[in-house]
PDB file of C-alpha atoms in Angstrom:
ATOM      1  CA  UNK A1096     -14.842 -34.294 -20.582  1.00  0.00           C
ATOM      2  CA  UNK A1097     -12.789 -32.045 -22.855  1.00  0.00           C
ATOM      3  CA  UNK A1098     -10.670 -29.075 -21.894  1.00  0.00           C
ATOM      4  CA  UNK A1099     -13.264 -26.490 -22.921  1.00  0.00           C
ATOM      5  CA  UNK A1100     -15.876 -28.002 -20.612  1.00  0.00           C
ATOM      6  CA  UNK A1101     -13.345 -28.071 -17.776  1.00  0.00           C
ATOM      7  CA  UNK A1102     -12.545 -24.378 -18.227  1.00  0.00           C
ATOM      8  CA  UNK A1103     -16.182 -23.430 -18.517  1.00  0.00           C
ATOM      9  CA  UNK A1104     -17.128 -25.195 -15.291  1.00  0.00           C
ATOM     10  CA  UNK A1105     -17.445 -22.673 -12.415  1.00  0.00           C
ATOM     11  CA  UNK A1106     -15.015 -23.062  -9.555  1.00  0.00           C
ATOM     12  CA  UNK A1107     -16.678 -24.127  -6.328  1.00  0.00           C
ATOM     13  CA  UNK A1108     -15.827 -22.102  -3.238  1.00  0.00           C
ATOM     14  CA  UNK A1109     -13.400 -23.795  -0.892  1.00  0.00           C
ATOM     15  CA  UNK A1110     -14.254 -24.771   2.660  1.00  0.00           C
ATOM     16  CA  UNK A1111     -11.860 -22.128   3.986  1.00  0.00           C
ATOM     17  CA  UNK A1112     -13.549 -19.350   2.016  1.00  0.00           C
ATOM     18  CA  UNK A1113     -17.002 -20.498   3.181  1.00  0.00           C
ATOM     19  CA  UNK A1114     -15.863 -20.594   6.809  1.00  0.00           C
ATOM     20  CA  UNK A1115     -14.407 -17.103   6.403  1.00  0.00           C
ATOM     21  CA  UNK A1116     -17.694 -15.709   5.072  1.00  0.00           C
ATOM     22  CA  UNK A1117     -19.628 -17.407   7.853  1.00  0.00           C
ATOM     23  CA  UNK A1118     -17.286 -15.907  10.430  1.00  0.00           C
ATOM     24  CA  UNK A1119     -17.715 -12.424   8.938  1.00  0.00           C
ATOM     25  CA  UNK A1120     -21.470 -12.842   9.427  1.00  0.00           C
ATOM     26  CA  UNK A1121     -20.978 -13.705  13.122  1.00  0.00           C
ATOM     27  CA  UNK A1122     -20.938 -11.067  15.931  1.00  0.00           C
ATOM     28  CA  UNK A1123     -17.115 -10.709  16.028  1.00  0.00           C
ATOM     29  CA  UNK A1124     -17.036 -10.601  12.214  1.00  0.00           C
ATOM     30  CA  UNK A1125     -19.615  -7.818  12.080  1.00  0.00           C
ATOM     31  CA  UNK A1126     -17.660  -5.964  14.750  1.00  0.00           C
ATOM     32  CA  UNK A1127     -14.491  -6.198  12.636  1.00  0.00           C
ATOM     33  CA  UNK A1128     -16.286  -5.198   9.419  1.00  0.00           C
ATOM     34  CA  UNK A1129     -17.893  -2.127  10.989  1.00  0.00           C
ATOM     35  CA  UNK A1130     -14.558  -0.824  12.267  1.00  0.00           C
ATOM     36  CA  UNK A1131     -12.750  -1.467   8.973  1.00  0.00           C
ATOM     37  CA  UNK A1132     -15.505   0.081   6.881  1.00  0.00           C
ATOM     38  CA  UNK A1133     -15.270   3.311   8.878  1.00  0.00           C
ATOM     39  CA  UNK A1134     -11.462   3.409   8.598  1.00  0.00           C
ATOM     40  CA  UNK A1135     -11.415   2.761   4.844  1.00  0.00           C
ATOM     41  CA  UNK A1136     -14.153   5.324   4.239  1.00  0.00           C
ATOM     42  CA  UNK A1137     -12.066   7.964   5.996  1.00  0.00           C
ATOM     43  CA  UNK A1138      -8.846   6.902   4.230  1.00  0.00           C
ATOM     44  CA  UNK A1139     -10.118   6.883   0.612  1.00  0.00           C
ATOM     45  CA  UNK A1140     -12.577   9.773   0.654  1.00  0.00           C
ATOM     46  CA  UNK A1141      -9.965  12.456  -0.114  1.00  0.00           C
ATOM     47  CA  UNK A1142      -7.840  10.464  -2.590  1.00  0.00           C
ATOM     48  CA  UNK A1143      -8.046  11.562  -6.212  1.00  0.00           C
ATOM     49  CA  UNK A1144      -7.029   9.976  -9.482  1.00  0.00           C
ATOM     50  CA  UNK A1145      -8.584   7.874 -12.224  1.00  0.00           C
ATOM     51  CA  UNK A1146      -8.178   4.163 -11.446  1.00  0.00           C
ATOM     52  CA  UNK A1147      -8.655   2.350  -8.100  1.00  0.00           C
ATOM     53  CA  UNK A1148      -8.509  -1.381  -7.389  1.00  0.00           C
ATOM     54  CA  UNK A1149      -9.660  -3.486  -4.439  1.00  0.00           C
ATOM     55  CA  UNK A1150      -8.090  -6.922  -4.132  1.00  0.00           C
ATOM     56  CA  UNK A1151      -9.880  -9.642  -2.207  1.00  0.00           C
ATOM     57  CA  UNK A1152     -13.375 -10.131  -0.879  1.00  0.00           C
ATOM     58  CA  UNK A1153     -13.307  -9.010   2.756  1.00  0.00           C
ATOM     59  CA  UNK A1154     -17.072  -8.673   3.141  1.00  0.00           C
ATOM     60  CA  UNK A1155     -17.251  -4.907   2.560  1.00  0.00           C
ATOM     61  CA  UNK A1156     -16.670  -2.304  -0.131  1.00  0.00           C
ATOM     62  CA  UNK A1157     -13.467  -0.465   0.749  1.00  0.00           C
ATOM     63  CA  UNK A1158     -13.897   1.951  -2.181  1.00  0.00           C
ATOM     64  CA  UNK A1159     -17.483   3.041  -1.643  1.00  0.00           C
ATOM     65  CA  UNK A1160     -16.529   6.589  -0.508  1.00  0.00           C
ATOM     66  CA  UNK A1161     -13.810   7.059  -3.099  1.00  0.00           C
ATOM     67  CA  UNK A1162     -14.551   9.451  -5.966  1.00  0.00           C
ATOM     68  CA  UNK A1163     -12.285   8.048  -8.677  1.00  0.00           C
ATOM     69  CA  UNK A1164     -14.242   7.441 -11.894  1.00  0.00           C
ATOM     70  CA  UNK A1165     -12.951   3.889 -12.465  1.00  0.00           C
ATOM     71  CA  UNK A1166     -13.178   1.570  -9.426  1.00  0.00           C
ATOM     72  CA  UNK A1167     -12.693  -2.184  -9.854  1.00  0.00           C
ATOM     73  CA  UNK A1168     -13.177  -5.013  -7.341  1.00  0.00           C
ATOM     74  CA  UNK A1169     -11.094  -8.132  -7.997  1.00  0.00           C
ATOM     75  CA  UNK A1170     -11.078 -11.457  -6.197  1.00  0.00           C
ATOM     76  CA  UNK A1171     -10.019 -15.044  -6.694  1.00  0.00           C
ATOM     77  CA  UNK A1172     -12.499 -17.557  -8.154  1.00  0.00           C
ATOM     78  CA  UNK A1173     -12.560 -19.657  -4.961  1.00  0.00           C
ATOM     79  CA  UNK A1174     -13.481 -16.608  -2.870  1.00  0.00           C
ATOM     80  CA  UNK A1175     -16.751 -16.021  -4.698  1.00  0.00           C
ATOM     81  CA  UNK A1176     -19.959 -17.100  -3.010  1.00  0.00           C
ATOM     82  CA  UNK A1177     -22.212 -19.420  -4.959  1.00  0.00           C
ATOM     83  CA  UNK A1178     -24.163 -17.473  -7.563  1.00  0.00           C
ATOM     84  CA  UNK A1179     -22.135 -14.281  -7.015  1.00  0.00           C
ATOM     85  CA  UNK A1180     -20.348 -12.371  -9.779  1.00  0.00           C
ATOM     86  CA  UNK A1181     -17.171 -10.308  -9.741  1.00  0.00           C
ATOM     87  CA  UNK A1182     -15.924  -7.458 -11.890  1.00  0.00           C
ATOM     88  CA  UNK A1183     -12.496  -9.046 -12.247  1.00  0.00           C
ATOM     89  CA  UNK A1184     -11.320 -12.581 -11.445  1.00  0.00           C
ATOM     90  CA  UNK A1185      -7.624 -13.106 -10.748  1.00  0.00           C
ATOM     91  CA  UNK A1186      -6.215 -16.550 -10.163  1.00  0.00           C
ATOM     92  CA  UNK A1187      -3.187 -15.396  -8.152  1.00  0.00           C
ATOM     93  CA  UNK A1188      -2.661 -11.988  -6.611  1.00  0.00           C
ATOM     94  CA  UNK A1189       1.087 -12.597  -6.980  1.00  0.00           C
ATOM     95  CA  UNK A1190       0.655 -12.073 -10.741  1.00  0.00           C
ATOM     96  CA  UNK A1191      -1.684  -9.203 -11.550  1.00  0.00           C
ATOM     97  CA  UNK A1192      -2.857  -8.958 -15.195  1.00  0.00           C
ATOM     98  CA  UNK A1193      -2.613  -5.164 -15.072  1.00  0.00           C
ATOM     99  CA  UNK A1194      -0.300  -2.803 -16.920  1.00  0.00           C
ATOM    100  CA  UNK A1195       2.600  -1.275 -15.030  1.00  0.00           C
ATOM    101  CA  UNK A1196       2.081   2.171 -13.482  1.00  0.00           C
ATOM    102  CA  UNK A1197      -1.602   2.286 -14.421  1.00  0.00           C
ATOM    103  CA  UNK A1198      -3.371   2.567 -11.036  1.00  0.00           C
ATOM    104  CA  UNK A1199      -3.696   5.426  -8.563  1.00  0.00           C
ATOM    105  CA  UNK A1200      -4.993   3.451  -5.569  1.00  0.00           C
ATOM    106  CA  UNK A1201      -4.884  -0.189  -4.444  1.00  0.00           C
ATOM    107  CA  UNK A1202      -6.579  -1.434  -1.264  1.00  0.00           C
ATOM    108  CA  UNK A1203      -5.736  -4.802   0.320  1.00  0.00           C
ATOM    109  CA  UNK A1204      -8.219  -5.766   3.051  1.00  0.00           C
ATOM    110  CA  UNK A1205      -6.931  -9.012   4.637  1.00  0.00           C
ATOM    111  CA  UNK A1206      -5.001 -10.013   1.509  1.00  0.00           C
ATOM    112  CA  UNK A1207      -1.370 -10.166   2.602  1.00  0.00           C
ATOM    113  CA  UNK A1208      -1.899 -12.336   5.684  1.00  0.00           C
ATOM    114  CA  UNK A1209      -3.759 -14.998   3.675  1.00  0.00           C
ATOM    115  CA  UNK A1210      -1.565 -14.857   0.543  1.00  0.00           C
ATOM    116  CA  UNK A1211       0.888 -17.612  -0.368  1.00  0.00           C
ATOM    117  CA  UNK A1212       3.646 -15.019  -0.956  1.00  0.00           C
ATOM    118  CA  UNK A1213       2.633 -11.687   0.628  1.00  0.00           C
ATOM    119  CA  UNK A1214       5.879  -9.934  -0.295  1.00  0.00           C
ATOM    120  CA  UNK A1215       5.364 -10.828  -3.959  1.00  0.00           C
ATOM    121  CA  UNK A1216       1.850  -9.377  -3.767  1.00  0.00           C
ATOM    122  CA  UNK A1217       3.344  -6.110  -2.533  1.00  0.00           C
ATOM    123  CA  UNK A1218       5.895  -6.155  -5.344  1.00  0.00           C
ATOM    124  CA  UNK A1219       3.070  -6.511  -7.865  1.00  0.00           C
ATOM    125  CA  UNK A1220       1.207  -3.636  -6.222  1.00  0.00           C
ATOM    126  CA  UNK A1221       4.372  -1.557  -6.457  1.00  0.00           C
ATOM    127  CA  UNK A1222       4.590  -2.399 -10.167  1.00  0.00           C
ATOM    128  CA  UNK A1223       1.018  -1.448 -11.090  1.00  0.00           C
ATOM    129  CA  UNK A1224       0.913   1.750  -9.020  1.00  0.00           C
ATOM    130  CA  UNK A1225       1.834   5.059 -10.556  1.00  0.00           C
ATOM    131  CA  UNK A1226       4.415   7.296  -8.849  1.00  0.00           C
ATOM    132  CA  UNK A1227       2.783   8.962  -5.833  1.00  0.00           C
ATOM    133  CA  UNK A1228       0.067   6.288  -5.912  1.00  0.00           C
ATOM    134  CA  UNK A1229      -1.246   4.910  -2.642  1.00  0.00           C
ATOM    135  CA  UNK A1230      -1.768   1.460  -1.145  1.00  0.00           C
ATOM    136  CA  UNK A1231      -3.949   0.802   1.924  1.00  0.00           C
ATOM    137  CA  UNK A1232      -3.569  -2.464   3.856  1.00  0.00           C
ATOM    138  CA  UNK A1233      -5.632  -3.930   6.686  1.00  0.00           C
ATOM    139  CA  UNK A1234      -4.898  -7.020   8.723  1.00  0.00           C
ATOM    140  CA  UNK A1235      -5.045  -8.731  12.091  1.00  0.00           C
ATOM    141  CA  UNK A1236      -2.480  -7.671  14.649  1.00  0.00           C
ATOM    142  CA  UNK A1237      -0.556 -10.588  16.229  1.00  0.00           C
ATOM    143  CA  UNK A1238       0.364  -8.359  19.200  1.00  0.00           C
ATOM    144  CA  UNK A1239      -3.169  -8.353  20.584  1.00  0.00           C
ATOM    145  CA  UNK A1240      -5.621 -10.498  22.535  1.00  0.00           C
ATOM    146  CA  UNK A1241      -6.964 -11.826  19.250  1.00  0.00           C
ATOM    147  CA  UNK A1242      -3.487 -12.698  18.030  1.00  0.00           C
ATOM    148  CA  UNK A1243      -2.667 -14.452  21.311  1.00  0.00           C
ATOM    149  CA  UNK A1244      -5.827 -16.536  21.103  1.00  0.00           C
ATOM    150  CA  UNK A1245      -5.147 -17.424  17.466  1.00  0.00           C
ATOM    151  CA  UNK A1246      -1.595 -18.522  18.280  1.00  0.00           C
ATOM    152  CA  UNK A1247      -2.628 -20.460  21.408  1.00  0.00           C
ATOM    153  CA  UNK A1248      -5.401 -22.416  19.720  1.00  0.00           C
ATOM    154  CA  UNK A1249      -3.094 -23.322  16.828  1.00  0.00           C
ATOM    155  CA  UNK A1250      -0.422 -24.496  19.247  1.00  0.00           C
ATOM    156  CA  UNK A1251      -2.978 -26.752  20.955  1.00  0.00           C
ATOM    157  CA  UNK A1252      -4.412 -27.923  17.614  1.00  0.00           C
ATOM    158  CA  UNK A1253      -7.796 -26.575  18.667  1.00  0.00           C
ATOM    159  CA  UNK A1254     -10.378 -24.640  16.678  1.00  0.00           C
ATOM    160  CA  UNK A1255      -8.931 -21.247  15.770  1.00  0.00           C
ATOM    161  CA  UNK A1256     -10.843 -18.074  16.522  1.00  0.00           C
ATOM    162  CA  UNK A1257     -10.446 -16.665  12.982  1.00  0.00           C
ATOM    163  CA  UNK A1258     -11.251 -19.634  10.718  1.00  0.00           C
ATOM    164  CA  UNK A1259      -8.895 -19.057   7.839  1.00  0.00           C
ATOM    165  CA  UNK A1260      -5.431 -20.292   6.952  1.00  0.00           C
ATOM    166  CA  UNK A1261      -2.805 -17.628   7.074  1.00  0.00           C
ATOM    167  CA  UNK A1262      -0.245 -15.840   9.174  1.00  0.00           C
ATOM    168  CA  UNK A1263      -0.909 -12.611  11.009  1.00  0.00           C
ATOM    169  CA  UNK A1264       1.667  -9.993   9.925  1.00  0.00           C
ATOM    170  CA  UNK A1265       2.939  -7.550  12.529  1.00  0.00           C
ATOM    171  CA  UNK A1266       3.041  -3.902  11.573  1.00  0.00           C
ATOM    172  CA  UNK A1267       6.864  -3.549  12.053  1.00  0.00           C
ATOM    173  CA  UNK A1268       7.360  -6.389   9.576  1.00  0.00           C
ATOM    174  CA  UNK A1269       5.020  -4.739   7.099  1.00  0.00           C
ATOM    175  CA  UNK A1270       6.917  -1.480   7.552  1.00  0.00           C
ATOM    176  CA  UNK A1271      10.165  -3.267   6.648  1.00  0.00           C
ATOM    177  CA  UNK A1272       8.551  -4.604   3.458  1.00  0.00           C
ATOM    178  CA  UNK A1273       7.520  -1.079   2.544  1.00  0.00           C
ATOM    179  CA  UNK A1274      11.109   0.117   3.004  1.00  0.00           C
ATOM    180  CA  UNK A1275      12.473  -2.643   0.774  1.00  0.00           C
ATOM    181  CA  UNK A1276      10.196  -1.437  -1.992  1.00  0.00           C
ATOM    182  CA  UNK A1277       9.520   2.183  -2.939  1.00  0.00           C
ATOM    183  CA  UNK A1278       6.759   2.864  -0.395  1.00  0.00           C
ATOM    184  CA  UNK A1279       6.780   5.507   2.290  1.00  0.00           C
ATOM    185  CA  UNK A1280       4.506   4.831   5.266  1.00  0.00           C
ATOM    186  CA  UNK A1281       1.981   7.641   5.461  1.00  0.00           C
ATOM    187  CA  UNK A1282      -0.435   6.926   8.280  1.00  0.00           C
ATOM    188  CA  UNK A1283      -1.848   4.050  10.315  1.00  0.00           C
ATOM    189  CA  UNK A1284      -4.438   3.217  12.913  1.00  0.00           C
ATOM    190  CA  UNK A1285      -5.026   0.375  15.380  1.00  0.00           C
ATOM    191  CA  UNK A1286      -8.497  -0.599  16.536  1.00  0.00           C
ATOM    192  CA  UNK A1287     -10.865  -3.244  17.959  1.00  0.00           C
ATOM    193  CA  UNK A1288      -9.668  -3.528  21.570  1.00  0.00           C
ATOM    194  CA  UNK A1289     -12.457  -5.758  22.839  1.00  0.00           C
ATOM    195  CA  UNK A1290     -11.473  -9.331  23.759  1.00  0.00           C
ATOM    196  CA  UNK A1291     -12.104 -12.149  21.246  1.00  0.00           C
ATOM    197  CA  UNK A1292     -15.663 -12.993  22.266  1.00  0.00           C
ATOM    198  CA  UNK A1293     -17.985 -15.033  20.068  1.00  0.00           C
ATOM    199  CA  UNK A1294     -21.294 -13.617  21.307  1.00  0.00           C
ATOM    200  CA  UNK A1295     -22.750 -10.166  20.880  1.00  0.00           C
ATOM    201  CA  UNK A1296     -23.623 -10.099  24.578  1.00  0.00           C
ATOM    202  CA  UNK A1297     -19.990 -10.164  25.705  1.00  0.00           C
ATOM    203  CA  UNK A1298     -18.896  -7.812  22.960  1.00  0.00           C
ATOM    204  CA  UNK A1299     -21.414  -5.285  24.284  1.00  0.00           C
ATOM    205  CA  UNK A1300     -20.283  -5.826  27.875  1.00  0.00           C
ATOM    206  CA  UNK A1301     -16.669  -5.081  26.978  1.00  0.00           C
ATOM    207  CA  UNK A1302     -17.460  -1.938  25.014  1.00  0.00           C
ATOM    208  CA  UNK A1303     -15.615   0.154  27.612  1.00  0.00           C
ATOM    209  CA  UNK A1304     -12.316  -1.388  26.457  1.00  0.00           C
ATOM    210  CA  UNK A1305     -12.442   0.568  23.180  1.00  0.00           C
ATOM    211  CA  UNK A1306     -11.637   3.931  24.764  1.00  0.00           C
ATOM    212  CA  UNK A1307      -9.346   2.407  27.379  1.00  0.00           C
ATOM    213  CA  UNK A1308      -7.343   0.469  24.807  1.00  0.00           C
ATOM    214  CA  UNK A1309      -7.040   3.428  22.453  1.00  0.00           C
ATOM    215  CA  UNK A1310      -5.602   5.446  25.338  1.00  0.00           C
ATOM    216  CA  UNK A1311      -3.518   3.006  27.363  1.00  0.00           C
ATOM    217  CA  UNK A1312      -2.395   0.257  24.966  1.00  0.00           C
ATOM    218  CA  UNK A1313      -2.880   1.680  21.448  1.00  0.00           C
ATOM    219  CA  UNK A1314      -0.571  -0.815  19.670  1.00  0.00           C
ATOM    220  CA  UNK A1315      -2.508  -3.834  20.969  1.00  0.00           C
ATOM    221  CA  UNK A1316      -5.623  -3.463  18.862  1.00  0.00           C
ATOM    222  CA  UNK A1317      -6.912  -6.553  17.098  1.00  0.00           C
ATOM    223  CA  UNK A1318      -6.743  -4.833  13.681  1.00  0.00           C
ATOM    224  CA  UNK A1319      -4.701  -2.219  11.896  1.00  0.00           C
ATOM    225  CA  UNK A1320      -5.156  -0.148   8.752  1.00  0.00           C
ATOM    226  CA  UNK A1321      -2.062   1.494   7.245  1.00  0.00           C
ATOM    227  CA  UNK A1322      -1.518   3.653   4.199  1.00  0.00           C
ATOM    228  CA  UNK A1323       1.690   4.051   2.159  1.00  0.00           C
ATOM    229  CA  UNK A1324       2.699   6.193  -0.831  1.00  0.00           C
ATOM    230  CA  UNK A1325       4.833   5.025  -3.729  1.00  0.00           C
ATOM    231  CA  UNK A1326       7.872   7.259  -4.033  1.00  0.00           C
ATOM    232  CA  UNK A1327      10.052   7.338  -7.144  1.00  0.00           C
ATOM    233  CA  UNK A1328      13.387   9.095  -6.942  1.00  0.00           C
ATOM    234  CA  UNK A1329      14.195  11.259  -9.934  1.00  0.00           C
ATOM    235  CA  UNK A1330      16.410  14.183 -10.887  1.00  0.00           C
ATOM    236  CA  UNK A1331      14.833  17.516 -10.090  1.00  0.00           C
ATOM    237  CA  UNK A1332      15.936  20.769 -11.748  1.00  0.00           C
ATOM    238  CA  UNK A1333      16.189  23.491  -9.139  1.00  0.00           C
ATOM    239  CA  UNK A1334      16.799  26.407 -11.518  1.00  0.00           C
ATOM    240  CA  UNK A1335      18.760  27.582 -14.540  1.00  0.00           C
ATOM    241  CA  UNK A1336      22.384  26.556 -14.621  1.00  0.00           C
ATOM    242  CA  UNK A1337      24.630  29.569 -14.291  1.00  0.00           C
ATOM    243  CA  UNK A1338      28.220  29.358 -15.389  1.00  0.00           C
ATOM    244  CA  UNK A1339      30.936  31.514 -13.856  1.00  0.00           C
ATOM    245  CA  UNK A1340      32.413  34.061 -16.236  1.00  0.00           C
ATOM    246  CA  UNK A1341      35.844  33.114 -17.481  1.00  0.00           C
ATOM    247  CA  UNK A1342      38.668  35.627 -16.880  1.00  0.00           C
ATOM    248  CA  UNK A1343      39.528  37.681 -19.956  1.00  0.00           C
ATOM    249  CA  UNK A1344      42.837  36.859 -21.573  1.00  0.00           C
ATOM    250  CA  UNK A1345      45.227  39.598 -22.582  1.00  0.00           C
ATOM    251  CA  UNK A1346      45.380  40.183 -26.332  1.00  0.00           C
ATOM    252  CA  UNK A1347      48.953  39.530 -27.599  1.00  0.00           C
ATOM    253  CA  UNK A1348      50.633  42.590 -29.135  1.00  0.00           C
ATOM    254  CA  UNK A1349      53.049  42.240 -32.006  1.00  0.00           C
ATOM    255  CA  UNK A1350      55.842  44.280 -30.460  1.00  0.00           C
ATOM    256  CA  UNK A1351      58.356  43.651 -33.232  1.00  0.00           C
ATOM    257  CA  UNK A1352      55.910  44.644 -35.943  1.00  0.00           C
ATOM    258  CA  UNK A1353      54.993  47.828 -34.078  1.00  0.00           C
ATOM    259  CA  UNK A1354      58.643  48.882 -33.780  1.00  0.00           C
ATOM    260  CA  UNK A1355      59.257  48.212 -37.483  1.00  0.00           C
ATOM    261  CA  UNK A1356      56.239  50.304 -38.428  1.00  0.00           C
ATOM    262  CA  UNK A1357      57.406  53.177 -36.190  1.00  0.00           C
ATOM    263  CA  UNK A1358      60.922  53.103 -37.729  1.00  0.00           C
ATOM    264  CA  UNK A1359      59.548  53.291 -41.267  1.00  0.00           C
ATOM    265  CA  UNK A1360      57.238  56.138 -40.310  1.00  0.00           C
ATOM    266  CA  UNK A1361      60.208  58.080 -38.936  1.00  0.00           C
ATOM    267  CA  UNK A1362      62.214  57.511 -42.102  1.00  0.00           C
ATOM    268  CA  UNK A1363      59.349  58.607 -44.287  1.00  0.00           C
ATOM    269  CA  UNK A1364      58.890  61.810 -42.316  1.00  0.00           C
ATOM    270  CA  UNK A1365      62.628  62.547 -42.575  1.00  0.00           C
ATOM    271  CA  UNK A1366      62.785  62.416 -46.365  1.00  0.00           C
ATOM    272  CA  UNK A1367      59.462  64.074 -47.084  1.00  0.00           C
TER     273      UNK A1367
END
């Protein structure tokens, strides 16, 4: 088989990507998708510009309520379902084939926690965003019942609740990454306070925990969605530059010449 045939052959989805899509179709996955879809719809509806980009296939359209004229969805080849097509395929999110300062909005649903180098992904997002552009990130919260179950099952080498390789990123750590770059945290929201149940029956029975968790333990939601703005420091002209008037210098007087002129004038008047 030659190189051209190898490149032309479609990439088969990995087992991890298939397990992730199957989990999103399960009751807890649908619960997570419904909450995230509502949060992203509210976050992007009032954002204006020309170019918006969604990285990753998280099972929902995070840009569906955005009104920018050019909206692109990009994903990796292994994340595509069999027979599905994508607007833009990117091999590694750590190296985006996009011009610098060309985008107004970038959304990252569950991208950083499953990336090989999440900080490098953020650096690339910082590069492609225009000044005052916005990035919106969603992820699983390790300080939650879901995060505790994920950590406990991994420690016991048991089947994890969220079937995908990756590391849950706490919001304080993400805030530090924003500070290292040129992002200013704008707003954020925790959600999904029900326990990590696999059946719809128990998810319905624990519905009361949504309001209780939002009131009593708001930072312990299973998910978070945060928004940050790219700030670029520059010189700003406040007004016209006014210079203080310099003190006037005294004009030198030729004293000797004046006396000589007066003496001659006196002599002339005497002999006239």
